Amino acid sequence: MSTATEQIRSRAGARADRDTHFEVEQFYYEEADLLDAGRYADWLDLLADDLDYWMPTRTNRLRRQQSLSVSARGETAYYDETKDSLAWRIRRFDSGMAWSEDPPSRTRHLVTNVMVRHADPAEHDGSAADDLWARSAFLVYRNRLEREENVFAGTRTDLLRRAGDGRLQVARRTILLEQNVLQAKNISTFF
């Protein structure tokens, strides 16, 4: 076995080094900037072609039932998307047929509490030894029309993969909102 392969295997599950952590943070800041600027086509370039973008719903449960508070795969979700379906949504925004985004919302994405670990293929199906798992907290403020304001808070867990040119891309994203009942009239914001 080569030394490089041994190094990759030995770091499986370990925290990323300072340079990798900084790179992931900068990636998230760039992503937030693209979303806030409404540059959705450019944002799509940050997503892998086999993207899984999922935001399950949640319910209030007693402590002993907390494992049931987040919907499972195949159950209700706010988003259960692929890169192609997100591209379709973006084309719809640009067509003027998306009434919920005409006039467009103004958003501000704040990303914090970023934690980055090297993927452990033995623990996570579909991940490779050189992939990264990143977890971050977010706060998204949205203002639409004169008086519509929404705040979304939550956590994102991402599988980040290197593209052929070395850039990071989101291969999987699970978004978990803290709210279980959304006060927003619609949810046309990307997280």
PDB file of N, CA, C and O in Angstrom, residues 35 40 43 51-57 71-82 85-86 88-90 93 100-101 109 138 142 152 173-177 182 186-191:
ATOM      1  N   LEU A  35     -25.587  33.159  -3.082  1.00  0.00           N
ATOM      2  CA  LEU A  35     -27.026  33.070  -2.808  1.00  0.00           C
ATOM      3  C   LEU A  35     -27.616  34.445  -2.505  1.00  0.00           C
ATOM      4  O   LEU A  35     -28.696  34.785  -2.995  1.00  0.00           O
ATOM      5  N   TYR A  40     -27.720  32.339  -8.765  1.00  0.00           N
ATOM      6  CA  TYR A  40     -28.045  30.926  -8.561  1.00  0.00           C
ATOM      7  C   TYR A  40     -27.359  30.010  -9.567  1.00  0.00           C
ATOM      8  O   TYR A  40     -26.991  28.889  -9.218  1.00  0.00           O
ATOM      9  N   TRP A  43     -24.077  29.445  -8.213  1.00  0.00           N
ATOM     10  CA  TRP A  43     -24.191  28.585  -7.037  1.00  0.00           C
ATOM     11  C   TRP A  43     -24.269  27.115  -7.454  1.00  0.00           C
ATOM     12  O   TRP A  43     -23.670  26.254  -6.817  1.00  0.00           O
ATOM     13  N   LEU A  51     -25.676  15.391  -6.696  1.00  0.00           N
ATOM     14  CA  LEU A  51     -26.107  16.022  -5.454  1.00  0.00           C
ATOM     15  C   LEU A  51     -27.370  15.389  -4.865  1.00  0.00           C
ATOM     16  O   LEU A  51     -28.314  15.067  -5.588  1.00  0.00           O
ATOM     17  N   ASP A  52     -27.383  15.272  -3.540  1.00  0.00           N
ATOM     18  CA  ASP A  52     -28.574  14.921  -2.759  1.00  0.00           C
ATOM     19  C   ASP A  52     -28.781  16.072  -1.781  1.00  0.00           C
ATOM     20  O   ASP A  52     -27.960  16.282  -0.885  1.00  0.00           O
ATOM     21  N   TYR A  53     -29.852  16.845  -1.960  1.00  0.00           N
ATOM     22  CA  TYR A  53     -30.135  18.069  -1.192  1.00  0.00           C
ATOM     23  C   TYR A  53     -31.448  17.823  -0.462  1.00  0.00           C
ATOM     24  O   TYR A  53     -32.504  17.769  -1.079  1.00  0.00           O
ATOM     25  N   TRP A  54     -31.389  17.649   0.859  1.00  0.00           N
ATOM     26  CA  TRP A  54     -32.553  17.174   1.609  1.00  0.00           C
ATOM     27  C   TRP A  54     -32.785  18.002   2.863  1.00  0.00           C
ATOM     28  O   TRP A  54     -31.856  18.235   3.636  1.00  0.00           O
ATOM     29  N   MET A  55     -34.007  18.475   3.032  1.00  0.00           N
ATOM     30  CA  MET A  55     -34.411  19.179   4.245  1.00  0.00           C
ATOM     31  C   MET A  55     -35.681  18.529   4.780  1.00  0.00           C
ATOM     32  O   MET A  55     -36.776  18.811   4.314  1.00  0.00           O
ATOM     33  N   PRO A  56     -35.536  17.625   5.754  1.00  0.00           N
ATOM     34  CA  PRO A  56     -36.716  16.956   6.308  1.00  0.00           C
ATOM     35  C   PRO A  56     -37.513  17.901   7.204  1.00  0.00           C
ATOM     36  O   PRO A  56     -37.000  18.916   7.678  1.00  0.00           O
ATOM     37  N   THR A  57     -38.762  17.552   7.423  1.00  0.00           N
ATOM     38  CA  THR A  57     -39.581  18.291   8.383  1.00  0.00           C
ATOM     39  C   THR A  57     -39.297  17.743   9.778  1.00  0.00           C
ATOM     40  O   THR A  57     -38.675  16.698   9.938  1.00  0.00           O
ATOM     41  N   SER A  71     -38.349  13.776  10.274  1.00  0.00           N
ATOM     42  CA  SER A  71     -38.892  12.806   9.316  1.00  0.00           C
ATOM     43  C   SER A  71     -37.770  12.011   8.654  1.00  0.00           C
ATOM     44  O   SER A  71     -36.675  12.512   8.436  1.00  0.00           O
ATOM     45  N   ALA A  72     -38.073  10.768   8.348  1.00  0.00           N
ATOM     46  CA  ALA A  72     -37.090   9.874   7.724  1.00  0.00           C
ATOM     47  C   ALA A  72     -37.148  10.025   6.214  1.00  0.00           C
ATOM     48  O   ALA A  72     -38.071  10.623   5.651  1.00  0.00           O
ATOM     49  N   ARG A  73     -36.160   9.460   5.553  1.00  0.00           N
ATOM     50  CA  ARG A  73     -36.160   9.439   4.083  1.00  0.00           C
ATOM     51  C   ARG A  73     -37.452   8.813   3.593  1.00  0.00           C
ATOM     52  O   ARG A  73     -37.920   7.828   4.147  1.00  0.00           O
ATOM     53  N   GLY A  74     -38.021   9.417   2.563  1.00  0.00           N
ATOM     54  CA  GLY A  74     -39.273   8.910   2.004  1.00  0.00           C
ATOM     55  C   GLY A  74     -40.501   9.503   2.669  1.00  0.00           C
ATOM     56  O   GLY A  74     -41.607   9.342   2.174  1.00  0.00           O
ATOM     57  N   GLU A  75     -40.311  10.192   3.798  1.00  0.00           N
ATOM     58  CA  GLU A  75     -41.418  10.875   4.459  1.00  0.00           C
ATOM     59  C   GLU A  75     -41.404  12.344   4.034  1.00  0.00           C
ATOM     60  O   GLU A  75     -40.658  12.739   3.150  1.00  0.00           O
ATOM     61  N   THR A  76     -42.208  13.141   4.686  1.00  0.00           N
ATOM     62  CA  THR A  76     -42.352  14.549   4.320  1.00  0.00           C
ATOM     63  C   THR A  76     -41.030  15.312   4.438  1.00  0.00           C
ATOM     64  O   THR A  76     -40.302  15.157   5.403  1.00  0.00           O
ATOM     65  N   ALA A  77     -40.763  16.143   3.440  1.00  0.00           N
ATOM     66  CA  ALA A  77     -39.555  16.967   3.449  1.00  0.00           C
ATOM     67  C   ALA A  77     -39.865  18.292   2.757  1.00  0.00           C
ATOM     68  O   ALA A  77     -40.671  18.345   1.831  1.00  0.00           O
ATOM     69  N   TYR A  78     -39.220  19.358   3.219  1.00  0.00           N
ATOM     70  CA  TYR A  78     -39.348  20.648   2.538  1.00  0.00           C
ATOM     71  C   TYR A  78     -38.607  20.603   1.207  1.00  0.00           C
ATOM     72  O   TYR A  78     -39.069  21.143   0.214  1.00  0.00           O
ATOM     73  N   TYR A  79     -37.435  20.002   1.214  1.00  0.00           N
ATOM     74  CA  TYR A  79     -36.655  19.813  -0.006  1.00  0.00           C
ATOM     75  C   TYR A  79     -36.188  18.361  -0.057  1.00  0.00           C
ATOM     76  O   TYR A  79     -35.708  17.823   0.944  1.00  0.00           O
ATOM     77  N   ASP A  80     -36.314  17.761  -1.202  1.00  0.00           N
ATOM     78  CA  ASP A  80     -35.728  16.450  -1.494  1.00  0.00           C
ATOM     79  C   ASP A  80     -35.329  16.538  -2.957  1.00  0.00           C
ATOM     80  O   ASP A  80     -36.076  16.132  -3.843  1.00  0.00           O
ATOM     81  N   GLU A  81     -34.154  17.107  -3.199  1.00  0.00           N
ATOM     82  CA  GLU A  81     -33.784  17.579  -4.528  1.00  0.00           C
ATOM     83  C   GLU A  81     -32.500  16.946  -5.044  1.00  0.00           C
ATOM     84  O   GLU A  81     -31.683  16.435  -4.279  1.00  0.00           O
ATOM     85  N   THR A  82     -32.341  17.064  -6.342  1.00  0.00           N
ATOM     86  CA  THR A  82     -31.105  16.729  -7.030  1.00  0.00           C
ATOM     87  C   THR A  82     -30.575  18.025  -7.650  1.00  0.00           C
ATOM     88  O   THR A  82     -31.263  19.055  -7.630  1.00  0.00           O
ATOM     89  N   SER A  85     -33.091  19.054 -10.344  1.00  0.00           N
ATOM     90  CA  SER A  85     -34.338  19.664  -9.882  1.00  0.00           C
ATOM     91  C   SER A  85     -34.098  21.071  -9.333  1.00  0.00           C
ATOM     92  O   SER A  85     -34.942  21.956  -9.489  1.00  0.00           O
ATOM     93  N   LEU A  86     -32.934  21.305  -8.718  1.00  0.00           N
ATOM     94  CA  LEU A  86     -32.599  22.667  -8.291  1.00  0.00           C
ATOM     95  C   LEU A  86     -32.392  23.575  -9.496  1.00  0.00           C
ATOM     96  O   LEU A  86     -32.819  24.735  -9.487  1.00  0.00           O
ATOM     97  N   TRP A  88     -33.876  23.277 -12.319  1.00  0.00           N
ATOM     98  CA  TRP A  88     -35.230  23.549 -12.820  1.00  0.00           C
ATOM     99  C   TRP A  88     -35.871  24.679 -12.023  1.00  0.00           C
ATOM    100  O   TRP A  88     -36.500  25.572 -12.584  1.00  0.00           O
ATOM    101  N   ARG A  89     -35.733  24.637 -10.689  1.00  0.00           N
ATOM    102  CA  ARG A  89     -36.278  25.709  -9.838  1.00  0.00           C
ATOM    103  C   ARG A  89     -35.679  27.062 -10.216  1.00  0.00           C
ATOM    104  O   ARG A  89     -36.375  28.067 -10.283  1.00  0.00           O
ATOM    105  N   ILE A  90     -34.376  27.076 -10.464  1.00  0.00           N
ATOM    106  CA  ILE A  90     -33.684  28.320 -10.804  1.00  0.00           C
ATOM    107  C   ILE A  90     -34.154  28.832 -12.163  1.00  0.00           C
ATOM    108  O   ILE A  90     -34.385  30.027 -12.337  1.00  0.00           O
ATOM    109  N   PHE A  93     -37.399  30.548 -11.617  1.00  0.00           N
ATOM    110  CA  PHE A  93     -37.213  31.900 -11.074  1.00  0.00           C
ATOM    111  C   PHE A  93     -36.944  32.880 -12.199  1.00  0.00           C
ATOM    112  O   PHE A  93     -37.540  33.954 -12.268  1.00  0.00           O
ATOM    113  N   SER A 100     -43.765  33.484  -6.185  1.00  0.00           N
ATOM    114  CA  SER A 100     -43.242  33.646  -4.832  1.00  0.00           C
ATOM    115  C   SER A 100     -41.893  34.362  -4.817  1.00  0.00           C
ATOM    116  O   SER A 100     -41.425  34.762  -3.759  1.00  0.00           O
ATOM    117  N   GLU A 101     -41.287  34.530  -5.969  1.00  0.00           N
ATOM    118  CA  GLU A 101     -40.002  35.221  -6.056  1.00  0.00           C
ATOM    119  C   GLU A 101     -40.035  36.342  -7.089  1.00  0.00           C
ATOM    120  O   GLU A 101     -39.034  36.645  -7.717  1.00  0.00           O
ATOM    121  N   HIS A 109     -27.361  35.252   4.259  1.00  0.00           N
ATOM    122  CA  HIS A 109     -26.983  33.949   4.800  1.00  0.00           C
ATOM    123  C   HIS A 109     -25.785  34.126   5.731  1.00  0.00           C
ATOM    124  O   HIS A 109     -24.736  34.601   5.292  1.00  0.00           O
ATOM    125  N   PHE A 138     -26.461  27.840  10.597  1.00  0.00           N
ATOM    126  CA  PHE A 138     -26.775  28.964   9.718  1.00  0.00           C
ATOM    127  C   PHE A 138     -27.950  29.759  10.270  1.00  0.00           C
ATOM    128  O   PHE A 138     -28.773  29.263  11.040  1.00  0.00           O
ATOM    129  N   ARG A 142     -34.651  36.647   5.513  1.00  0.00           N
ATOM    130  CA  ARG A 142     -35.267  36.901   4.210  1.00  0.00           C
ATOM    131  C   ARG A 142     -36.288  38.020   4.360  1.00  0.00           C
ATOM    132  O   ARG A 142     -37.113  38.009   5.266  1.00  0.00           O
ATOM    133  N   PHE A 152     -34.744  31.939   9.295  1.00  0.00           N
ATOM    134  CA  PHE A 152     -34.598  30.488   9.328  1.00  0.00           C
ATOM    135  C   PHE A 152     -33.277  30.187  10.032  1.00  0.00           C
ATOM    136  O   PHE A 152     -32.239  30.720   9.642  1.00  0.00           O
ATOM    137  N   ARG A 173     -26.215  17.293   1.047  1.00  0.00           N
ATOM    138  CA  ARG A 173     -26.520  18.311   2.056  1.00  0.00           C
ATOM    139  C   ARG A 173     -27.810  17.920   2.754  1.00  0.00           C
ATOM    140  O   ARG A 173     -28.833  17.715   2.106  1.00  0.00           O
ATOM    141  N   THR A 174     -27.730  17.847   4.075  1.00  0.00           N
ATOM    142  CA  THR A 174     -28.918  17.654   4.900  1.00  0.00           C
ATOM    143  C   THR A 174     -29.094  18.918   5.717  1.00  0.00           C
ATOM    144  O   THR A 174     -28.170  19.334   6.424  1.00  0.00           O
ATOM    145  N   ILE A 175     -30.253  19.522   5.602  1.00  0.00           N
ATOM    146  CA  ILE A 175     -30.561  20.784   6.263  1.00  0.00           C
ATOM    147  C   ILE A 175     -31.620  20.499   7.309  1.00  0.00           C
ATOM    148  O   ILE A 175     -32.663  19.913   7.003  1.00  0.00           O
ATOM    149  N   LEU A 176     -31.374  20.905   8.525  1.00  0.00           N
ATOM    150  CA  LEU A 176     -32.341  20.693   9.598  1.00  0.00           C
ATOM    151  C   LEU A 176     -32.665  22.034  10.225  1.00  0.00           C
ATOM    152  O   LEU A 176     -31.808  22.660  10.859  1.00  0.00           O
ATOM    153  N   LEU A 177     -33.893  22.489  10.009  1.00  0.00           N
ATOM    154  CA  LEU A 177     -34.342  23.747  10.600  1.00  0.00           C
ATOM    155  C   LEU A 177     -34.671  23.539  12.070  1.00  0.00           C
ATOM    156  O   LEU A 177     -35.135  22.468  12.465  1.00  0.00           O
ATOM    157  N   LEU A 182     -43.215  26.547  10.056  1.00  0.00           N
ATOM    158  CA  LEU A 182     -42.668  27.720   9.379  1.00  0.00           C
ATOM    159  C   LEU A 182     -43.708  28.832   9.339  1.00  0.00           C
ATOM    160  O   LEU A 182     -44.857  28.594   8.972  1.00  0.00           O
ATOM    161  N   ASN A 186     -44.097  31.050   2.051  1.00  0.00           N
ATOM    162  CA  ASN A 186     -43.544  30.082   1.122  1.00  0.00           C
ATOM    163  C   ASN A 186     -42.104  29.830   1.519  1.00  0.00           C
ATOM    164  O   ASN A 186     -41.543  30.542   2.340  1.00  0.00           O
ATOM    165  N   ILE A 187     -41.522  28.821   0.928  1.00  0.00           N
ATOM    166  CA  ILE A 187     -40.119  28.532   1.189  1.00  0.00           C
ATOM    167  C   ILE A 187     -39.425  28.371  -0.145  1.00  0.00           C
ATOM    168  O   ILE A 187     -39.424  27.307  -0.748  1.00  0.00           O
ATOM    169  N   SER A 188     -38.902  29.467  -0.630  1.00  0.00           N
ATOM    170  CA  SER A 188     -38.243  29.479  -1.925  1.00  0.00           C
ATOM    171  C   SER A 188     -36.796  29.941  -1.770  1.00  0.00           C
ATOM    172  O   SER A 188     -36.211  30.491  -2.692  1.00  0.00           O
ATOM    173  N   THR A 189     -36.256  29.697  -0.604  1.00  0.00           N
ATOM    174  CA  THR A 189     -34.892  30.087  -0.276  1.00  0.00           C
ATOM    175  C   THR A 189     -34.013  28.847  -0.276  1.00  0.00           C
ATOM    176  O   THR A 189     -34.426  27.797   0.183  1.00  0.00           O
ATOM    177  N   PHE A 190     -32.808  28.971  -0.782  1.00  0.00           N
ATOM    178  CA  PHE A 190     -31.848  27.871  -0.722  1.00  0.00           C
ATOM    179  C   PHE A 190     -30.976  28.030   0.511  1.00  0.00           C
ATOM    180  O   PHE A 190     -30.663  29.138   0.917  1.00  0.00           O
ATOM    181  N   PHE A 191     -30.569  26.921   1.079  1.00  0.00           N
ATOM    182  CA  PHE A 191     -29.819  26.937   2.328  1.00  0.00           C
ATOM    183  C   PHE A 191     -28.441  26.339   2.166  1.00  0.00           C
ATOM    184  O   PHE A 191     -28.213  25.394   1.527  1.00  0.00           O
TER     185      PHE A 191
END
